[in-house]
Amino acid sequence: GEIAPAPRGAGGFGYDPVFFYPPLGRTFGELTDREREDVSHRALAARAARALLSG
């Protein structure tokens, strides 16, 4: 991601309004919870762990 020139959005927490995610063209503060989960490194790791443990 990139640092936005100005904060945008009220969602998320902390740095989310200034963290710009180019593939979606918005800051994390502008994303819905679902969109944020879809690209979250923690969510990706949890899905990989679930697949590994259930396989």
XYZ file of C-alpha atoms in Angstrom:
55
model
C 0.000 0.000 0.000
C 0.815 3.665 0.060
C 0.426 6.618 2.382
C -2.489 8.831 1.298
C -1.818 12.574 1.035
C -4.711 13.186 3.456
C -6.787 10.888 5.701
C -9.947 9.526 4.066
C -12.722 7.477 5.625
C -13.809 6.841 9.171
C -13.711 3.043 9.185
C -11.098 0.825 10.725
C -8.764 2.162 13.377
C -5.452 3.901 13.842
C -3.664 4.377 10.539
C -6.459 2.964 8.306
C -7.623 6.374 6.978
C -4.103 7.136 5.668
C -3.209 3.671 4.320
C -4.118 3.737 0.605
C -4.715 0.367 -1.061
C -4.122 0.828 -4.837
C -5.929 -2.322 -6.068
C -9.206 -0.972 -4.652
C -8.383 2.722 -5.102
C -9.356 3.594 -1.531
C -7.866 3.907 1.928
C -8.483 1.200 4.495
C -10.619 3.750 6.326
C -12.972 3.761 3.324
C -13.260 -0.025 3.008
C -16.100 -2.061 4.443
C -15.272 -4.596 7.131
C -15.677 -7.366 4.548
C -13.324 -5.698 2.058
C -10.751 -5.156 4.802
C -10.994 -8.821 5.843
C -10.552 -9.976 2.245
C -7.101 -8.366 2.041
C -5.999 -8.572 5.690
C -2.774 -10.503 6.233
C -4.281 -11.931 9.429
C -7.412 -13.128 7.643
C -5.316 -14.656 4.849
C -3.190 -16.491 7.432
C -6.281 -17.708 9.309
C -7.820 -19.076 6.095
C -4.556 -20.850 5.219
C -4.328 -22.361 8.713
C -7.943 -23.525 8.573
C -7.335 -25.183 5.197
C -4.185 -26.874 6.482
C -5.836 -28.145 9.659
C -9.009 -29.361 7.969
C -7.250 -31.012 5.033
